């Protein structure tokens, strides 16, 4: 998944292989001190159910810039 720019900082987004951007997505946000990996099992289950899933690394966490 891509790294996007938000207010000049890079933000990492992990997600399902469903790339149809016209479909609504389930967005998963982690808590403090965590990253997108806390949602691995939920992402897999939702993707298998045909949902588009995005798990975002908040600023300063995981692969996102501080």
CSV table of C-alpha atoms in Angstrom, one decimal:
chain,number,residue,atom,x,y,z
A,1,UNK,CA,0.0,0.0,0.0
A,2,UNK,CA,1.1,3.5,-0.5
A,3,UNK,CA,2.7,6.2,1.6
A,4,UNK,CA,0.8,9.4,1.3
A,5,UNK,CA,1.6,13.0,2.2
A,6,UNK,CA,-0.5,14.7,4.8
A,7,UNK,CA,0.5,18.2,5.8
A,8,UNK,CA,4.1,17.5,4.6
A,9,UNK,CA,4.5,14.3,6.6
A,10,UNK,CA,4.5,10.8,5.1
A,11,UNK,CA,1.7,8.5,6.4
A,12,UNK,CA,1.8,4.7,5.7
A,13,UNK,CA,-1.4,2.9,4.8
A,14,UNK,CA,-1.6,-0.9,4.9
A,15,UNK,CA,-4.7,-2.5,3.3
A,16,UNK,CA,-6.5,-5.3,1.5
A,17,UNK,CA,-5.8,-6.2,-2.1
A,18,UNK,CA,-9.2,-4.8,-3.0
A,19,UNK,CA,-8.2,-1.7,-5.0
A,20,UNK,CA,-11.6,-0.6,-6.1
A,21,UNK,CA,-11.6,3.0,-4.7
A,22,UNK,CA,-15.3,3.4,-5.5
A,23,UNK,CA,-16.1,0.9,-2.7
A,24,UNK,CA,-16.4,2.1,0.9
A,25,UNK,CA,-13.5,1.1,3.1
A,26,UNK,CA,-13.2,0.0,6.7
A,27,UNK,CA,-10.5,2.2,8.3
A,28,UNK,CA,-8.7,0.8,11.3
A,29,UNK,CA,-6.8,3.1,13.7
A,30,UNK,CA,-4.4,1.8,16.3
A,31,UNK,CA,-3.9,3.1,19.9
A,32,UNK,CA,-0.9,4.9,21.3
A,33,UNK,CA,2.5,3.1,21.0
A,34,UNK,CA,1.1,0.6,18.4
A,35,UNK,CA,1.0,0.4,14.6
A,36,UNK,CA,-1.0,-1.1,11.7
A,37,UNK,CA,0.2,-4.6,12.6
A,38,UNK,CA,-2.3,-4.8,15.5
A,39,UNK,CA,-5.0,-5.2,12.9
A,40,UNK,CA,-3.5,-8.1,10.9
A,41,UNK,CA,-6.1,-10.7,11.8
A,42,UNK,CA,-9.0,-8.3,11.4
A,43,UNK,CA,-7.7,-7.1,8.0
A,44,UNK,CA,-7.5,-10.7,6.8
A,45,UNK,CA,-11.0,-11.6,8.0
A,46,UNK,CA,-12.6,-8.4,6.6
A,47,UNK,CA,-10.8,-8.8,3.2
A,48,UNK,CA,-11.9,-12.5,2.9
A,49,UNK,CA,-15.5,-11.2,3.5
A,50,UNK,CA,-15.0,-8.9,0.5
A,51,UNK,CA,-14.5,-5.6,2.4
A,52,UNK,CA,-11.9,-3.0,1.4
A,53,UNK,CA,-9.7,-2.4,4.5
A,54,UNK,CA,-7.2,0.4,5.3
A,55,UNK,CA,-5.0,0.2,8.4
A,56,UNK,CA,-3.2,3.5,9.0
A,57,UNK,CA,0.0,4.2,10.9
A,58,UNK,CA,-0.6,7.4,12.8
A,59,UNK,CA,2.2,10.0,12.9
A,60,UNK,CA,5.2,8.8,14.7
A,61,UNK,CA,4.2,5.2,14.7
A,62,UNK,CA,5.2,2.2,12.5
A,63,UNK,CA,6.2,3.4,9.0
A,64,UNK,CA,4.8,6.9,9.3
A,65,UNK,CA,7.0,9.9,9.8
A,66,UNK,CA,7.1,11.6,13.2
